Short mmCIF file of C-alpha atoms in Angstrom, two decimals:
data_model
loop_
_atom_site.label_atom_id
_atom_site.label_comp_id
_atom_site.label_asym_id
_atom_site.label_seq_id
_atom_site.Cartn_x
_atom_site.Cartn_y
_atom_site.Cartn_z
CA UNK A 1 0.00 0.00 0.00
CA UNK A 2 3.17 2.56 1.26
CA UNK A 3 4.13 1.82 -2.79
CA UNK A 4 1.34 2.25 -4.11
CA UNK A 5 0.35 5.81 -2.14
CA UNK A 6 4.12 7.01 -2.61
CA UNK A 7 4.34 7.02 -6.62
CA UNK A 8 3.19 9.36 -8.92
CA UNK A 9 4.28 7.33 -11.78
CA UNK A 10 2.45 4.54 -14.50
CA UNK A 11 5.18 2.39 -14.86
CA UNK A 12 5.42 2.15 -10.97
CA UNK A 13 2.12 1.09 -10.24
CA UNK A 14 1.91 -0.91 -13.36
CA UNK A 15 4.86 -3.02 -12.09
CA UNK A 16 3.25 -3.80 -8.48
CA UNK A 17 0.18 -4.55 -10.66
CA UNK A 18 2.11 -6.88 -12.26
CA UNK A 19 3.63 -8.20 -8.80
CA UNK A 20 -0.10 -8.55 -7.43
CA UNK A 21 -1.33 -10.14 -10.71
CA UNK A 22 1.66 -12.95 -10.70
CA UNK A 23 0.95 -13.62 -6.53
CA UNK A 24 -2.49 -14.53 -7.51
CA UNK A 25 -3.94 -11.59 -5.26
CA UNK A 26 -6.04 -9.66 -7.83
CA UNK A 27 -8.84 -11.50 -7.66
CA UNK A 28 -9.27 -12.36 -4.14
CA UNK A 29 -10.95 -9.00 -2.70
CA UNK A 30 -7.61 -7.83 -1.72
CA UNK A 31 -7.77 -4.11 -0.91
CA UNK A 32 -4.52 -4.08 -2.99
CA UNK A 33 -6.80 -3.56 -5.77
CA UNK A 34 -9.07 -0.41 -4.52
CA UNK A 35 -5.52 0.70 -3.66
CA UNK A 36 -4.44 -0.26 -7.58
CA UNK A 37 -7.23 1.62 -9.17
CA UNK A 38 -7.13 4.54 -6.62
CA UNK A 39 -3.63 4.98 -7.57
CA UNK A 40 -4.23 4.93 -11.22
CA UNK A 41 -7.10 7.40 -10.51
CA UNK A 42 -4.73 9.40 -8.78
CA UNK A 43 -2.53 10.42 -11.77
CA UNK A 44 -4.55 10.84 -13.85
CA UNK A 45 -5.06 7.68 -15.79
CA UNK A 46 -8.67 7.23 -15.07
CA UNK A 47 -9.34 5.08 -18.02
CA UNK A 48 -7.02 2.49 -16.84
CA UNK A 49 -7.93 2.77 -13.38
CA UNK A 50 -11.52 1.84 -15.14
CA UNK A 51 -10.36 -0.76 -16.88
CA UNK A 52 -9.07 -2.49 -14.25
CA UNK A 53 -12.42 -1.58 -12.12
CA UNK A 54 -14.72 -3.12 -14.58
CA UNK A 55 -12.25 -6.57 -15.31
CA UNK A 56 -13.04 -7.42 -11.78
CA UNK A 57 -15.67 -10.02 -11.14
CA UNK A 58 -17.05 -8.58 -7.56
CA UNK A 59 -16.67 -5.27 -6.35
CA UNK A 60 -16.99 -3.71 -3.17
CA UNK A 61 -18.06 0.10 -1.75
CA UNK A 62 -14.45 1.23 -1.15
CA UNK A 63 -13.81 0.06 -4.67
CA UNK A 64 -16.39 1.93 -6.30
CA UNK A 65 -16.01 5.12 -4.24
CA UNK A 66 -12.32 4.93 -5.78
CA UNK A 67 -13.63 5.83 -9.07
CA UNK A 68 -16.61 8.37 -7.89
CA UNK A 69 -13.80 9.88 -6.29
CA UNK A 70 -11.52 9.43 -9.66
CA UNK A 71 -14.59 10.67 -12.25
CA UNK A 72 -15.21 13.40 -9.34
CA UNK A 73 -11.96 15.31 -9.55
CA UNK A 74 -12.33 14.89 -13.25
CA UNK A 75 -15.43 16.68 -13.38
CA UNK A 76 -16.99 14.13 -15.23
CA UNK A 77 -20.57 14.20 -13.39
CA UNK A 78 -22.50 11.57 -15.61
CA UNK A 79 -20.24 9.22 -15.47
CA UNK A 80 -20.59 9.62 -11.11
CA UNK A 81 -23.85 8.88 -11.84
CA UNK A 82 -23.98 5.45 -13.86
CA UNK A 83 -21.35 4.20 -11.61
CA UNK A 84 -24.05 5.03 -8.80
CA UNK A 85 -26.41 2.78 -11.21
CA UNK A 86 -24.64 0.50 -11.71
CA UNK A 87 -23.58 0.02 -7.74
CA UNK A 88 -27.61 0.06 -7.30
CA UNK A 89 -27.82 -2.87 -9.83
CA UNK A 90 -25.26 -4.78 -8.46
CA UNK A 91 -26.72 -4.33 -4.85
CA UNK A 92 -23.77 -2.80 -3.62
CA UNK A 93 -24.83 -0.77 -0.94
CA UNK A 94 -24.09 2.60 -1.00
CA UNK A 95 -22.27 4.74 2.00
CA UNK A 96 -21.87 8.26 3.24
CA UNK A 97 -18.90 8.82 0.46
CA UNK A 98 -21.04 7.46 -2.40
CA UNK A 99 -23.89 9.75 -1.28
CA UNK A 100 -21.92 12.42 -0.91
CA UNK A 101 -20.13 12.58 -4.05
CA UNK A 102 -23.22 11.57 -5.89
CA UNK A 103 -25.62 14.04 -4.41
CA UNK A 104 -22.80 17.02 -5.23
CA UNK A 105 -22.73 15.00 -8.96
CA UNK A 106 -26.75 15.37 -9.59
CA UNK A 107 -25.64 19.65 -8.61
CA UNK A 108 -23.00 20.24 -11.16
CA UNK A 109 -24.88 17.69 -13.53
CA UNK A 110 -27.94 20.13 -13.00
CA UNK A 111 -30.11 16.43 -12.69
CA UNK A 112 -32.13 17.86 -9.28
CA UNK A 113 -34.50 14.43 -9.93
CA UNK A 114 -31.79 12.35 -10.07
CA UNK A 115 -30.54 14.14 -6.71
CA UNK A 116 -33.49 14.11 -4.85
CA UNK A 117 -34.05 9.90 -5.73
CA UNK A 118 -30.58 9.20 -4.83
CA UNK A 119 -30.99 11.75 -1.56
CA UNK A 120 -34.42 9.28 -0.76
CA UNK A 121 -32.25 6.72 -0.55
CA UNK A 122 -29.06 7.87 1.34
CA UNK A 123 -32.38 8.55 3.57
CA UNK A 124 -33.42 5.47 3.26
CA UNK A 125 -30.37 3.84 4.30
CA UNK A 126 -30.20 6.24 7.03
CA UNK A 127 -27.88 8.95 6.09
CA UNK A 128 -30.50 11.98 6.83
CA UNK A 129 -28.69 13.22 9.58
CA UNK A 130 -24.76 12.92 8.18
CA UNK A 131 -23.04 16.05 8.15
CA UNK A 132 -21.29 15.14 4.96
CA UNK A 133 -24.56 14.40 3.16
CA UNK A 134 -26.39 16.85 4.44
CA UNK A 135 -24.07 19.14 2.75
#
């Protein structure tokens, strides 16, 4: 993880990548990998950071909020909000950070519907009174 966190370079995290893929780790619901694609996120290369995100069979909150967070800073507000979907789909329930950065998504996306369904259910899964999604 220290790796991972410390380099701002492709070829860097593409080599532990590598490393995790040869161990056999990639696969097993290692938080390696929400570390892997938050680290491609993180410099930039979100389309490999997706990539990787959508080869994986199951995938987890943490791992998800890695790319809201990713297609956040990128300002790339529709693409928040089909990950959202698509968490919804899978059943992947949702937390504070998914709200959050959704709900703030649905603002600069100008969708106030879409905001006020996904607010119904951060309320629904009993959010209402978190300061972060509250704001």
């Amino acid at each position: 993880k220290f790796l991972l966190s410390a380099t701002k370079y492709k070829r860097h995290i593409t080599h532990i990548q590598a490393f995790v893929i040869t161990t056999g780790d990639l696969l097993h619901g290692s938080s390696i990998i929400r570390d892997l694609v938050a680290s491609y996120a993180r410099i930039g290369d979100i389309s490999h950071a997706r990539k990787l995100f959508d080869q994986l069979p199951e995938r987890s909150v943490s791992l998800y909020n890695s790319m809201v967070v990713a297609y956040s800073r990128g300002n790339k507000p529709d693409e928040v909000l089909r990950l959202y979907d698509q968490m919804i789909c899978e059943r992947v329930q949702p937390d504070s950070s998914t709200f959050t950065m959704t709900i703030k998504a649905c603002l600069s996306g100008m969708v106030l519907e879409k905001g006020e369904a996904v607010w119904t259910k951060a309320v629904e899964c009993g959010y209402e009174d978190d300061i972060y999604v509250c704001s």
